[in-house]
PDB file of C-alpha atoms in Angstrom:
ATOM      1  CA  MET R   1       0.000   0.000   0.000  1.00 58.00           C
ATOM      2  CA  LYS R   2       1.263   3.456  -0.865  1.00 66.00           C
ATOM      3  CA  THR R   3       2.055   5.884   1.930  1.00 69.00           C
ATOM      4  CA  PRO R   4       1.065   9.589   1.642  1.00 63.00           C
ATOM      5  CA  GLY R   5       4.694  10.774   1.726  1.00 76.00           C
ATOM      6  CA  GLU R   6       5.923   8.297  -0.892  1.00 94.00           C
ATOM      7  CA  VAL R   7       7.275  10.026  -4.029  1.00 95.00           C
ATOM      8  CA  LEU R   8       5.841   8.461  -7.178  1.00 96.00           C
ATOM      9  CA  ARG R   9       7.512  10.830  -9.647  1.00 95.00           C
ATOM     10  CA  GLU R  10       9.749  13.870  -9.445  1.00 95.00           C
ATOM     11  CA  GLY R  11      11.038  16.145 -12.169  1.00 93.00           C
ATOM     12  CA  GLU R  12      10.496  19.181 -14.323  1.00 94.00           C
ATOM     13  CA  LEU R  13       7.264  20.333 -15.814  1.00 94.00           C
ATOM     14  CA  GLU R  14       5.965  23.720 -16.879  1.00 95.00           C
ATOM     15  CA  LYS R  15       2.831  25.519 -15.739  1.00 95.00           C
ATOM     16  CA  ARG R  16       1.134  28.244 -17.728  1.00 94.00           C
ATOM     17  CA  SER R  17       0.826  31.412 -15.679  1.00 88.00           C
ATOM     18  CA  ASP R  18      -2.487  33.121 -15.039  1.00 83.00           C
ATOM     19  CA  SER R  19      -1.057  36.472 -16.096  1.00 81.00           C
ATOM     20  CA  LEU R  20      -2.066  38.376 -19.205  1.00 81.00           C
ATOM     21  CA  PHE R  21       0.856  37.003 -21.243  1.00 85.00           C
ATOM     22  CA  GLN R  22       0.380  33.408 -20.067  1.00 87.00           C
ATOM     23  CA  LEU R  23       4.060  32.521 -19.948  1.00 93.00           C
ATOM     24  CA  TRP R  24       5.250  28.973 -19.273  1.00 94.00           C
ATOM     25  CA  LYS R  25       7.111  28.764 -15.953  1.00 93.00           C
ATOM     26  CA  LYS R  26       9.392  25.866 -15.085  1.00 94.00           C
ATOM     27  CA  LYS R  27       8.495  24.025 -11.897  1.00 94.00           C
ATOM     28  CA  ARG R  28       9.872  21.031 -10.087  1.00 93.00           C
ATOM     29  CA  GLY R  29       6.983  18.637  -9.650  1.00 95.00           C
ATOM     30  CA  VAL R  30       6.727  16.052  -6.899  1.00 95.00           C
ATOM     31  CA  LEU R  31       3.912  13.538  -7.243  1.00 97.00           C
ATOM     32  CA  THR R  32       2.778  11.554  -4.190  1.00 97.00           C
ATOM     33  CA  PRO R  33      -0.260   9.283  -3.709  1.00 96.00           C
ATOM     34  CA  ASP R  34      -2.394  12.207  -2.492  1.00 96.00           C
ATOM     35  CA  ARG R  35      -1.073  15.359  -4.216  1.00 97.00           C
ATOM     36  CA  LEU R  36       1.023  17.102  -6.845  1.00 97.00           C
ATOM     37  CA  SER R  37       3.412  19.666  -5.360  1.00 96.00           C
ATOM     38  CA  LEU R  38       4.878  22.354  -7.605  1.00 96.00           C
ATOM     39  CA  PHE R  39       8.077  24.018  -6.461  1.00 94.00           C
ATOM     40  CA  PRO R  40       9.055  27.346  -8.064  1.00 90.00           C
ATOM     41  CA  ALA R  41      12.546  27.869  -9.463  1.00 78.00           C
ATOM     42  CA  GLY R  42      13.603  30.131  -6.567  1.00 74.00           C
ATOM     43  CA  ALA R  43      15.123  28.468  -3.533  1.00 72.00           C
ATOM     44  CA  GLY R  44      13.165  28.573  -0.298  1.00 75.00           C
ATOM     45  CA  ALA R  45       9.820  29.383  -1.915  1.00 79.00           C
ATOM     46  CA  ARG R  46       6.776  27.460  -0.727  1.00 87.00           C
ATOM     47  CA  PRO R  47       5.341  24.889  -3.119  1.00 91.00           C
ATOM     48  CA  LYS R  48       1.845  25.080  -4.528  1.00 93.00           C
ATOM     49  CA  GLU R  49      -0.007  21.885  -3.700  1.00 95.00           C
ATOM     50  CA  LEU R  50      -2.768  20.365  -5.775  1.00 96.00           C
ATOM     51  CA  ARG R  51      -4.369  17.814  -3.473  1.00 97.00           C
ATOM     52  CA  PHE R  52      -6.205  15.031  -5.259  1.00 97.00           C
ATOM     53  CA  HIS R  53      -9.398  15.567  -3.265  1.00 95.00           C
ATOM     54  CA  SER R  54      -9.689  18.908  -5.094  1.00 96.00           C
ATOM     55  CA  ILE R  55      -8.869  17.533  -8.581  1.00 96.00           C
ATOM     56  CA  LEU R  56     -11.680  16.338 -10.809  1.00 94.00           C
ATOM     57  CA  LYS R  57      -9.665  15.042 -13.782  1.00 95.00           C
ATOM     58  CA  VAL R  58      -6.688  15.346 -16.093  1.00 95.00           C
ATOM     59  CA  ASP R  59      -7.973  16.547 -19.449  1.00 91.00           C
ATOM     60  CA  CYS R  60      -7.006  17.721 -22.934  1.00 79.00           C
ATOM     61  CA  VAL R  61      -3.865  15.669 -23.365  1.00 85.00           C
ATOM     62  CA  GLU R  62      -2.198  16.687 -26.622  1.00 90.00           C
ATOM     63  CA  ARG R  63       1.182  15.703 -27.988  1.00 89.00           C
ATOM     64  CA  THR R  64       3.236  17.950 -30.238  1.00 88.00           C
ATOM     65  CA  GLY R  65       6.745  17.327 -31.509  1.00 85.00           C
ATOM     66  CA  LYS R  66       8.549  18.313 -28.308  1.00 91.00           C
ATOM     67  CA  TYR R  67       5.877  18.612 -25.582  1.00 93.00           C
ATOM     68  CA  VAL R  68       2.831  16.952 -24.117  1.00 93.00           C
ATOM     69  CA  TYR R  69       0.200  19.497 -23.053  1.00 95.00           C
ATOM     70  CA  PHE R  70      -2.441  18.682 -20.466  1.00 95.00           C
ATOM     71  CA  THR R  71      -4.959  20.401 -18.226  1.00 95.00           C
ATOM     72  CA  ILE R  72      -5.834  19.611 -14.636  1.00 96.00           C
ATOM     73  CA  VAL R  73      -9.469  20.430 -13.866  1.00 95.00           C
ATOM     74  CA  THR R  74     -10.259  21.108 -10.207  1.00 95.00           C
ATOM     75  CA  THR R  75     -13.531  20.375  -8.435  1.00 95.00           C
ATOM     76  CA  ASP R  76     -14.413  24.078  -8.635  1.00 95.00           C
ATOM     77  CA  ARG R  77     -13.939  23.864 -12.456  1.00 93.00           C
ATOM     78  CA  LYS R  78     -10.679  25.819 -12.519  1.00 94.00           C
ATOM     79  CA  GLU R  79      -8.348  24.713 -15.321  1.00 93.00           C
ATOM     80  CA  ILE R  80      -4.567  24.652 -14.848  1.00 94.00           C
ATOM     81  CA  ASP R  81      -2.460  24.135 -17.971  1.00 95.00           C
ATOM     82  CA  PHE R  82       0.803  22.191 -17.985  1.00 96.00           C
ATOM     83  CA  ARG R  83       3.338  20.982 -20.477  1.00 95.00           C
ATOM     84  CA  CYS R  84       6.242  18.597 -20.166  1.00 93.00           C
ATOM     85  CA  ALA R  85       8.818  16.899 -22.333  1.00 91.00           C
ATOM     86  CA  GLY R  86       7.159  14.265 -24.499  1.00 85.00           C
ATOM     87  CA  GLU R  87       9.016  11.338 -22.985  1.00 84.00           C
ATOM     88  CA  SER R  88       8.443  12.342 -19.333  1.00 86.00           C
ATOM     89  CA  CYS R  89       4.887  10.872 -19.089  1.00 89.00           C
ATOM     90  CA  TRP R  90       3.755  13.339 -16.399  1.00 94.00           C
ATOM     91  CA  SER R  91       0.139  13.361 -17.576  1.00 93.00           C
ATOM     92  CA  ALA R  92      -0.084   9.562 -17.398  1.00 93.00           C
ATOM     93  CA  ALA R  93       1.559   9.424 -13.956  1.00 95.00           C
ATOM     94  CA  ILE R  94      -0.793  12.094 -12.564  1.00 96.00           C
ATOM     95  CA  THR R  95      -3.836  10.380 -14.100  1.00 95.00           C
ATOM     96  CA  LEU R  96      -2.910   6.984 -12.633  1.00 96.00           C
ATOM     97  CA  ALA R  97      -2.193   8.475  -9.189  1.00 96.00           C
ATOM     98  CA  LEU R  98      -5.511  10.368  -9.286  1.00 96.00           C
ATOM     99  CA  ILE R  99      -7.443   7.198 -10.218  1.00 96.00           C
ATOM    100  CA  ASP R 100      -5.703   5.275  -7.424  1.00 96.00           C
ATOM    101  CA  PHE R 101      -6.592   8.058  -4.946  1.00 95.00           C
ATOM    102  CA  GLN R 102     -10.238   8.109  -6.099  1.00 95.00           C
ATOM    103  CA  ASN R 103     -10.464   4.310  -5.799  1.00 95.00           C
ATOM    104  CA  ARG R 104      -9.047   4.356  -2.271  1.00 94.00           C
ATOM    105  CA  ARG R 105     -11.490   7.108  -1.275  1.00 93.00           C
ATOM    106  CA  ALA R 106     -14.443   5.184  -2.784  1.00 93.00           C
ATOM    107  CA  LEU R 107     -13.470   2.067  -0.802  1.00 94.00           C
ATOM    108  CA  GLN R 108     -13.276   4.113   2.407  1.00 92.00           C
ATOM    109  CA  ASP R 109     -16.744   5.548   1.688  1.00 90.00           C
ATOM    110  CA  VAL R 110     -18.210   2.061   1.159  1.00 91.00           C
ATOM    111  CA  ARG R 111     -16.613   0.759   4.357  1.00 90.00           C
ATOM    112  CA  SER R 112     -17.854   3.694   6.416  1.00 89.00           C
ATOM    113  CA  ARG R 113     -21.401   3.316   5.003  1.00 88.00           C
ATOM    114  CA  ARG R 114     -21.369  -0.387   5.889  1.00 87.00           C
ATOM    115  CA  GLU R 115     -20.176   0.359   9.414  1.00 87.00           C
ATOM    116  CA  ARG R 116     -22.952   2.922   9.918  1.00 86.00           C
ATOM    117  CA  ALA R 117     -25.589   0.577   8.468  1.00 86.00           C
ATOM    118  CA  ALA R 118     -24.544  -2.512  10.463  1.00 76.00           C
ATOM    119  CA  PRO R 119     -26.461  -2.758  13.741  1.00 68.00           C
ATOM    120  CA  ALA R 120     -24.271  -2.765  16.793  1.00 59.00           C
ATOM    121  CA  ALA R 121     -24.083  -6.137  18.523  1.00 55.00           C
ATOM    122  CA  PRO R 122     -25.689  -6.092  21.975  1.00 57.00           C
ATOM    123  CA  PRO R 123     -23.162  -6.382  24.849  1.00 57.00           C
ATOM    124  CA  ALA R 124     -24.655  -9.752  25.957  1.00 56.00           C
ATOM    125  CA  ALA R 125     -24.017 -11.244  22.489  1.00 52.00           C
ATOM    126  CA  LEU R 126     -20.417 -10.059  22.586  1.00 52.00           C
ATOM    127  CA  ALA R 127     -19.895 -11.526  26.083  1.00 56.00           C
ATOM    128  CA  ALA R 128     -21.322 -14.905  24.979  1.00 58.00           C
ATOM    129  CA  ARG R 129     -18.734 -15.101  22.176  1.00 59.00           C
ATOM    130  CA  ALA R 130     -15.772 -14.332  24.440  1.00 55.00           C
ATOM    131  CA  PRO R 131     -13.460 -17.335  25.097  1.00 57.00           C
TER     132      PRO R 131
END
């Protein structure tokens, strides 16, 4: 089972800025089982974290000669554009980690619903089963 701090992938990718000129800015990405952290080029700066519980999907994957372009869509319908070197497979790694996260969360939801729906055993029944 994957631990939350486990690094699944690390390396360079570029994020399109929200500014008027929409420049591509290089980031160091760190992918873990529950988030994508983006570290700016400057040392000591805090990373931006995209937690998987706030990501809806990875969309619009397009390959050109040098880059793969993809968009992360958040649960509030915000779109964040990325590009990476064609052979780096960032979009696939993020998609697989997101699916794994969503599957784990769905299993937890099912388990918690079952626990709430199951009637509690009366104390006398528990005592009768004790060795």
